[in-house]
Amino acid sequence: MNAVFRISGAGRLSQAKTASFSFDDRPYTGIEGDTLASALLANGVHLVGRSFKYHRPRGFLSAGAEEPNALVQIVRDDARKTPNVRATVQELYDGLTANSQNRWPSLAFDVGAVNDIASPMFSAGFYYKTFMWPKWAWKDLYEPKIRAAAGLGVSPDKPDPDHYAARYAHCEVLVLGGGAAGIAAALAAAETGVRVILADEQAEFGGSLRFESGARIDGQDGYAWAQAAIAKLKAMDNVRVLSRTTAFGYYAQNFVGLVERVSDHLKSPGRELARERLWQVRAKRVVIATGAIERHMVFANNDRPGVMLASAARTYLNHYGVAVGRNIGVYTANDSAYAAAIDLKKAGINIAAIVDLRDNPAGPVIDEARALGIEINFGRAVVSAGGKLRVSSMSVQPKNGGGERTIPVDAILMSAGWTPSVHLFSQSRGKVAFNDETKRFVPGTYAQDCVSVGACNGTDGLAASVDEAFAAGAKAAKEAGGKVGKGAKPKVDAGESWSRGMLGAAPGAGPGTTVKAFVDFQNDVTAKDIRQAVHEGMHSIEHVKRFTTNGMATDQGKTSNMHGLAIAAEELGKPIPQVGLTTFRAPYTPVTFGSIVGHARGALFDPTRRTATHGWAASHGAVFEDVGHWKRAWYFPKAGEDMHAAVNRECVTVRKVGGLFDASTLGKIEVVGPDAAKFMELLYTNPWEKLETGRCRYGIMLREDGFVYDDGVVGRLAPDRFHVTTTTGGAPRVMNHMEDYLQTEFPHLNVWLTSITEQWAVIAVQGPKSRDIIAPLVEGIDMSDEAMPHMSVREGRICGVPTRLFRMSFTGERGFEINVPADYGEAVWEALWAEGQKHGATAYGTETMHVLRAEKGYIIVGQDTDGTVTPNDAGLDWAVGKKKTDFVGIRGLTRPDLVAKGRKQLVGLKTKDPKVVLEEGAQIVADPKQLIPMKMIGHVTSSYWSENCGRSIALALVAGGRDRMGETLYVPMPNGTIEVEVTGMVFVDEKGERLNG
Amino acid sequence: MLLIRCPYCEEERPELEFRNAGEAHIARPTNIAAESDDDFEKFFFIRANPKGVIYERWRHIHGCARFFNAVRDTVTDKFVMTYKAGEPKPAKLPGASK
């Protein structure tokens, strides 16, 4: 239970506050403030995972977001099993349960490690070369078996029970990164009074001040200065400070996506806390202060657990008080690893040796290391790491070859130099520039209103970074409208500074070698793989990347991209800038689906629209169907009825007596103004000028290409006022279409358009008794056939409320559609229902509506038409005004293809066996004996069982359909071919007498 | 998400409030019924697909609901300017003289 690698007196955590946790079912104890990584290291645990491809044992490479190796599964409960969590960023809480991934049966003994031995088979491009053939293997072998063997964590199999918040925010200055530079920039901007947001991915601010033991700012320790500055910023009203918040995406016009991890670090967050919060920030200016990431050395077996970045070891020691070993080797190509060695040595840890690739470097840190008695080897290389589940030694050789010496170690700290984090700058579409002297890409040409400061800008040294950041913060605020700030610039008393280093493979892993010297740990890409990709013809870095998958894992190549690029450049014999950098893409670190989805799930995924009678329908047993956003009553089953029985009863009752139907979802648009009729003439095929007030007409709307766009009944309420109805689904696009023409093509017309869909509830009362049901409730309207014939509209009152009463029919029966203000919809429905009950009428739903209209051959735009159907094709030529000189679609209708012979036309179909109901969408052929693929001449658009006809009925689009009346056609189906006869489209009351019946 | 300046509301609003409505400055012929097949094809089907500056229509559908015209660079996705429907194609674009 005692954490033997916790060094007393080191680090900033309070030893008193312990937290117990488990890893692979073994209990451990850590300290509050630990990450899972620091807590495991304190317990001497380095082996935490198996690699993606070769199943090699892996430990911790880093202490931060760049971690490629230490991916674990965090288990809270049955539904909360988060895979691929970086142990280096997962904060410890009491009771945390973590498991290793990608191993079987155990982490220490993993059968999959056979891949490591067989690795020559799995070299670069293995997938592309192997999974080409044979074809059968895809289904039986590759997909099920290889998929199971590949991949890392396991997805949870239950719905995510957590909730995720989302916020939009605006500010003048957004500072990304809360290290010394970011804090300095935020301080400068905040003093000017503008709105500032400062975000950092870590739990505590400070960035590299967490490990830079030598930093002193404004007379205090660097990390303490950072905490004081953050406290000051938090106290300011114009500043929002966000910790545990990663800027993952930089989009157009300074729109930045941040994700805040709200409760992943808490023992029991409770329902009131979101798990994560997505911030979508629009900033006038952005200051990028994302720092730099240390690179590893590329040498044989550089992936053994215990081999890690020097800055990581320093962070574990100086912040968490944890030693990553007791006898540590150092392999470096720059100065910064010396600082790690010095700090560890001072903490009482033995430094076995420093191996420095450089020939004769000099500087204060080197002198200090030497003064502490640490062995230093210049001009030498670590050519291999020994050990398997944990590093046990390092083999050292002069870098130009010669005798090898093996030094026993239990950890190796590496540093090949620092890579500026230009990810967000690059995402902003800025162009990076290569600095040949310092061998790094730094921000070059800017594309947006942002500025990079500090290490991510290639600025070396704490003092220079803070100066640059403070000036940039003040400038950004001023440009965004801030006053001149009064705050004093932080004074850096002491700080560390290093640059340079090396790129590419170290000696021993150079050209011609076959050792496993890893470039990309997460995707198991070695130096050899990158060279092989070049040999096999990948000359573009983008091709090398995809062929080897270098930099394509979830860590996005934070540690590997520059090494991979350098190796490819060397192999291509080109300078690095000519080979170029691969494109940086969002997200910077993985983002959960939950945070992107936010509240938009379940009932909040999409709006739900309910009509005024929804409650009545629900309480009367209606089954609902989704029609766009609407919930519509589908059918009203009585006890013991299935859908078929209910619909049959509803269909028969409507034709025999009457029925009530909620038609409120139909789109309704009021077209008003002196030029309303002229506008209608232009937007619909029909003539409107001569339509009398109080009369209705079935209108067809075309697109300019001549195809049917929408239809509906239009009533003329006054010379300058039309009540237009549209299809349920078409309402928004018809409104848009009308507005488009009114605003841009016919702006001279004096017309106003108003959507009134939701203002009027519509109750259709249809059937021979419809007038008898309605009449007792209506005032001020003469409903006799003479006064109010079919296709007329009257205004009056029903149940004491205003109504627009249409006499119209979508059933072929005498029918009315009663429009009442939506608030009265349910009350009027109840009153009509009470009247209907006296006659034995039924309530009916959309399914019965569909059957009844099909029995009459009334089409539904979007079901019987599909955007390639003309009015003539649909048998609606009568509705096109022949004398009109203009309407939208008039020219389209005369296009050669639209007047050609043999077009598909709507017809009726009757199956030879009346009991067989065709499938909608089924294809139709003329000759069922032809060879496959058969020539299809049409398809079924609507098909129902018609209880009124005692048989099935169908509508279909068939080539030359109207010339085929009486012809036998065939519908080939999986269970046999169905014979059908081509008929007219009207199956009930062909003469239309029932409209007045 | 882009910010788009509505020339009627006279302010920048987020892209979510707008809908693109295709290429601008394609006028419906006044005597459309008399158009030849070729002319109708050009009017209805043929659209520019430039790399660079494009003139297009947008609608501030979740705002003032007006259609307007915009000049946008298809490479950078940046809006050069917006102007009201019916106004002529700008003879000179801001910054174009450089």
mmCIF file with all atom_site columns, C-alpha atoms in Angstrom, chain B:
data_model
loop_
_atom_site.group_PDB
_atom_site.id
_atom_site.type_symbol
_atom_site.label_atom_id
_atom_site.label_alt_id
_atom_site.label_comp_id
_atom_site.label_asym_id
_atom_site.label_entity_id
_atom_site.label_seq_id
_atom_site.pdbx_PDB_ins_code
_atom_site.Cartn_x
_atom_site.Cartn_y
_atom_site.Cartn_z
_atom_site.occupancy
_atom_site.B_iso_or_equiv
_atom_site.pdbx_formal_charge
_atom_site.auth_seq_id
_atom_site.auth_comp_id
_atom_site.auth_asym_id
_atom_site.auth_atom_id
_atom_site.pdbx_PDB_model_num
ATOM 1  C CA . MET B 1 1  ? -19.108 28.766 -38.326 1.00 0.00 ? 1  MET B CA 1
ATOM 2  C CA . LEU B 1 2  ? -19.022 31.800 -40.567 1.00 0.00 ? 2  LEU B CA 1
ATOM 3  C CA . LEU B 1 3  ? -20.261 35.235 -39.683 1.00 0.00 ? 3  LEU B CA 1
ATOM 4  C CA . ILE B 1 4  ? -22.337 36.783 -42.437 1.00 0.00 ? 4  ILE B CA 1
ATOM 5  C CA . ARG B 1 5  ? -23.298 40.422 -42.702 1.00 0.00 ? 5  ARG B CA 1
ATOM 6  C CA . CYS B 1 6  ? -26.974 40.838 -43.577 1.00 0.00 ? 6  CYS B CA 1
ATOM 7  C CA . PRO B 1 7  ? -27.252 44.000 -45.700 1.00 0.00 ? 7  PRO B CA 1
ATOM 8  C CA . TYR B 1 8  ? -30.822 44.549 -44.449 1.00 0.00 ? 8  TYR B CA 1
ATOM 9  C CA . CYS B 1 9  ? -30.170 44.032 -40.729 1.00 0.00 ? 9  CYS B CA 1
ATOM 10 C CA . GLU B 1 10 ? -26.805 45.747 -41.160 1.00 0.00 ? 10 GLU B CA 1
ATOM 11 C CA . GLU B 1 11 ? -24.957 43.450 -38.819 1.00 0.00 ? 11 GLU B CA 1
ATOM 12 C CA . GLU B 1 12 ? -22.934 40.267 -38.758 1.00 0.00 ? 12 GLU B CA 1
ATOM 13 C CA . ARG B 1 13 ? -24.894 37.242 -37.706 1.00 0.00 ? 13 ARG B CA 1
ATOM 14 C CA . PRO B 1 14 ? -23.873 33.556 -37.389 1.00 0.00 ? 14 PRO B CA 1
ATOM 15 C CA . GLU B 1 15 ? -24.166 31.292 -40.379 1.00 0.00 ? 15 GLU B CA 1
ATOM 16 C CA . LEU B 1 16 ? -26.894 29.246 -38.641 1.00 0.00 ? 16 LEU B CA 1
ATOM 17 C CA . GLU B 1 17 ? -29.365 32.067 -39.366 1.00 0.00 ? 17 GLU B CA 1
ATOM 18 C CA . PHE B 1 18 ? -28.770 31.869 -43.109 1.00 0.00 ? 18 PHE B CA 1
ATOM 19 C CA . ARG B 1 19 ? -29.376 29.591 -46.061 1.00 0.00 ? 19 ARG B CA 1
ATOM 20 C CA . ASN B 1 20 ? -27.449 29.611 -49.277 1.00 0.00 ? 20 ASN B CA 1
ATOM 21 C CA . ALA B 1 21 ? -29.700 30.028 -52.304 1.00 0.00 ? 21 ALA B CA 1
ATOM 22 C CA . GLY B 1 22 ? -27.424 29.398 -55.267 1.00 0.00 ? 22 GLY B CA 1
ATOM 23 C CA . GLU B 1 23 ? -25.739 31.614 -57.804 1.00 0.00 ? 23 GLU B CA 1
ATOM 24 C CA . ALA B 1 24 ? -26.672 35.284 -57.989 1.00 0.00 ? 24 ALA B CA 1
ATOM 25 C CA . HIS B 1 25 ? -27.393 37.549 -60.951 1.00 0.00 ? 25 HIS B CA 1
ATOM 26 C CA . ILE B 1 26 ? -29.290 34.986 -62.966 1.00 0.00 ? 26 ILE B CA 1
ATOM 27 C CA . ALA B 1 27 ? -32.415 36.877 -63.960 1.00 0.00 ? 27 ALA B CA 1
ATOM 28 C CA . ARG B 1 28 ? -35.543 35.011 -65.003 1.00 0.00 ? 28 ARG B CA 1
ATOM 29 C CA . PRO B 1 29 ? -36.251 36.003 -68.628 1.00 0.00 ? 29 PRO B CA 1
ATOM 30 C CA . THR B 1 30 ? -39.254 38.314 -68.895 1.00 0.00 ? 30 THR B CA 1
ATOM 31 C CA . ASN B 1 31 ? -40.728 36.277 -71.737 1.00 0.00 ? 31 ASN B CA 1
ATOM 32 C CA . ILE B 1 32 ? -39.592 32.927 -70.490 1.00 0.00 ? 32 ILE B CA 1
ATOM 33 C CA . ALA B 1 33 ? -42.059 30.911 -72.552 1.00 0.00 ? 33 ALA B CA 1
ATOM 34 C CA . ALA B 1 34 ? -40.360 32.124 -75.736 1.00 0.00 ? 34 ALA B CA 1
ATOM 35 C CA . GLU B 1 35 ? -36.842 31.102 -74.692 1.00 0.00 ? 35 GLU B CA 1
ATOM 36 C CA . SER B 1 36 ? -34.990 28.661 -76.934 1.00 0.00 ? 36 SER B CA 1
ATOM 37 C CA . ASP B 1 37 ? -33.941 25.316 -75.524 1.00 0.00 ? 37 ASP B CA 1
ATOM 38 C CA . ASP B 1 38 ? -30.329 26.476 -75.429 1.00 0.00 ? 38 ASP B CA 1
ATOM 39 C CA . ASP B 1 39 ? -31.137 29.709 -73.645 1.00 0.00 ? 39 ASP B CA 1
ATOM 40 C CA . PHE B 1 40 ? -33.332 27.926 -71.137 1.00 0.00 ? 40 PHE B CA 1
ATOM 41 C CA . GLU B 1 41 ? -30.555 25.420 -70.490 1.00 0.00 ? 41 GLU B CA 1
ATOM 42 C CA . LYS B 1 42 ? -28.141 28.265 -69.796 1.00 0.00 ? 42 LYS B CA 1
ATOM 43 C CA . PHE B 1 43 ? -30.642 30.019 -67.542 1.00 0.00 ? 43 PHE B CA 1
ATOM 44 C CA . PHE B 1 44 ? -31.773 27.025 -65.524 1.00 0.00 ? 44 PHE B CA 1
ATOM 45 C CA . PHE B 1 45 ? -29.059 24.403 -65.529 1.00 0.00 ? 45 PHE B CA 1
ATOM 46 C CA . ILE B 1 46 ? -25.656 25.967 -66.117 1.00 0.00 ? 46 ILE B CA 1
ATOM 47 C CA . ARG B 1 47 ? -23.906 27.396 -63.103 1.00 0.00 ? 47 ARG B CA 1
ATOM 48 C CA . ALA B 1 48 ? -20.448 28.806 -62.498 1.00 0.00 ? 48 ALA B CA 1
ATOM 49 C CA . ASN B 1 49 ? -18.190 26.782 -60.228 1.00 0.00 ? 49 ASN B CA 1
ATOM 50 C CA . PRO B 1 50 ? -15.253 29.132 -59.825 1.00 0.00 ? 50 PRO B CA 1
ATOM 51 C CA . LYS B 1 51 ? -12.146 28.666 -57.784 1.00 0.00 ? 51 LYS B CA 1
ATOM 52 C CA . GLY B 1 52 ? -12.050 32.072 -56.179 1.00 0.00 ? 52 GLY B CA 1
ATOM 53 C CA . VAL B 1 53 ? -14.682 34.777 -56.202 1.00 0.00 ? 53 VAL B CA 1
ATOM 54 C CA . ILE B 1 54 ? -18.284 33.621 -56.459 1.00 0.00 ? 54 ILE B CA 1
ATOM 55 C CA . TYR B 1 55 ? -21.460 35.722 -56.538 1.00 0.00 ? 55 TYR B CA 1
ATOM 56 C CA . GLU B 1 56 ? -24.229 33.974 -54.729 1.00 0.00 ? 56 GLU B CA 1
ATOM 57 C CA . ARG B 1 57 ? -27.578 34.450 -53.073 1.00 0.00 ? 57 ARG B CA 1
ATOM 58 C CA . TRP B 1 58 ? -28.219 33.967 -49.389 1.00 0.00 ? 58 TRP B CA 1
ATOM 59 C CA . ARG B 1 59 ? -31.346 34.246 -47.327 1.00 0.00 ? 59 ARG B CA 1
ATOM 60 C CA . HIS B 1 60 ? -31.427 35.495 -43.740 1.00 0.00 ? 60 HIS B CA 1
ATOM 61 C CA . ILE B 1 61 ? -34.106 32.917 -43.161 1.00 0.00 ? 61 ILE B CA 1
ATOM 62 C CA . HIS B 1 62 ? -33.982 32.865 -39.349 1.00 0.00 ? 62 HIS B CA 1
ATOM 63 C CA . GLY B 1 63 ? -33.706 36.630 -39.165 1.00 0.00 ? 63 GLY B CA 1
ATOM 64 C CA . CYS B 1 64 ? -35.303 39.241 -41.399 1.00 0.00 ? 64 CYS B CA 1
ATOM 65 C CA . ALA B 1 65 ? -36.083 36.525 -44.011 1.00 0.00 ? 65 ALA B CA 1
ATOM 66 C CA . ARG B 1 66 ? -34.697 38.653 -46.849 1.00 0.00 ? 66 ARG B CA 1
ATOM 67 C CA . PHE B 1 67 ? -32.790 37.313 -49.818 1.00 0.00 ? 67 PHE B CA 1
ATOM 68 C CA . PHE B 1 68 ? -29.565 39.177 -50.576 1.00 0.00 ? 68 PHE B CA 1
ATOM 69 C CA . ASN B 1 69 ? -26.411 38.772 -52.611 1.00 0.00 ? 69 ASN B CA 1
ATOM 70 C CA . ALA B 1 70 ? -22.918 37.984 -51.407 1.00 0.00 ? 70 ALA B CA 1
ATOM 71 C CA . VAL B 1 71 ? -19.442 37.809 -52.850 1.00 0.00 ? 71 VAL B CA 1
ATOM 72 C CA . ARG B 1 72 ? -17.435 34.983 -51.366 1.00 0.00 ? 72 ARG B CA 1
ATOM 73 C CA . ASP B 1 73 ? -14.047 33.487 -52.066 1.00 0.00 ? 73 ASP B CA 1
ATOM 74 C CA . THR B 1 74 ? -14.444 29.740 -52.516 1.00 0.00 ? 74 THR B CA 1
ATOM 75 C CA . VAL B 1 75 ? -10.791 29.126 -51.654 1.00 0.00 ? 75 VAL B CA 1
ATOM 76 C CA . THR B 1 76 ? -10.622 30.953 -48.333 1.00 0.00 ? 76 THR B CA 1
ATOM 77 C CA . ASP B 1 77 ? -14.367 30.732 -47.632 1.00 0.00 ? 77 ASP B CA 1
ATOM 78 C CA . LYS B 1 78 ? -14.213 34.424 -46.750 1.00 0.00 ? 78 LYS B CA 1
ATOM 79 C CA . PHE B 1 79 ? -17.065 36.788 -47.542 1.00 0.00 ? 79 PHE B CA 1
ATOM 80 C CA . VAL B 1 80 ? -15.791 39.733 -49.551 1.00 0.00 ? 80 VAL B CA 1
ATOM 81 C CA . MET B 1 81 ? -19.037 41.720 -49.276 1.00 0.00 ? 81 MET B CA 1
ATOM 82 C CA . THR B 1 82 ? -22.809 41.415 -49.180 1.00 0.00 ? 82 THR B CA 1
ATOM 83 C CA . TYR B 1 83 ? -25.406 43.637 -50.834 1.00 0.00 ? 83 TYR B CA 1
ATOM 84 C CA . LYS B 1 84 ? -29.144 43.864 -51.284 1.00 0.00 ? 84 LYS B CA 1
ATOM 85 C CA . ALA B 1 85 ? -31.109 41.871 -53.828 1.00 0.00 ? 85 ALA B CA 1
ATOM 86 C CA . GLY B 1 86 ? -31.669 43.837 -56.994 1.00 0.00 ? 86 GLY B CA 1
ATOM 87 C CA . GLU B 1 87 ? -28.485 45.860 -56.656 1.00 0.00 ? 87 GLU B CA 1
ATOM 88 C CA . PRO B 1 88 ? -26.081 45.462 -59.563 1.00 0.00 ? 88 PRO B CA 1
ATOM 89 C CA . LYS B 1 89 ? -23.062 43.214 -59.449 1.00 0.00 ? 89 LYS B CA 1
ATOM 90 C CA . PRO B 1 90 ? -20.365 45.349 -57.812 1.00 0.00 ? 90 PRO B CA 1
ATOM 91 C CA . ALA B 1 91 ? -17.994 46.758 -60.404 1.00 0.00 ? 91 ALA B CA 1
ATOM 92 C CA . LYS B 1 92 ? -15.108 46.723 -57.968 1.00 0.00 ? 92 LYS B CA 1
ATOM 93 C CA . LEU B 1 93 ? -14.575 44.517 -54.952 1.00 0.00 ? 93 LEU B CA 1
ATOM 94 C CA . PRO B 1 94 ? -13.097 45.849 -51.709 1.00 0.00 ? 94 PRO B CA 1
ATOM 95 C CA . GLY B 1 95 ? -9.397  45.078 -51.648 1.00 0.00 ? 95 GLY B CA 1
ATOM 96 C CA . ALA B 1 96 ? -9.401  43.896 -55.270 1.00 0.00 ? 96 ALA B CA 1
ATOM 97 C CA . SER B 1 97 ? -7.284  46.762 -56.546 1.00 0.00 ? 97 SER B CA 1
ATOM 98 C CA . LYS B 1 98 ? -4.229  45.603 -54.626 1.00 0.00 ? 98 LYS B CA 1
#
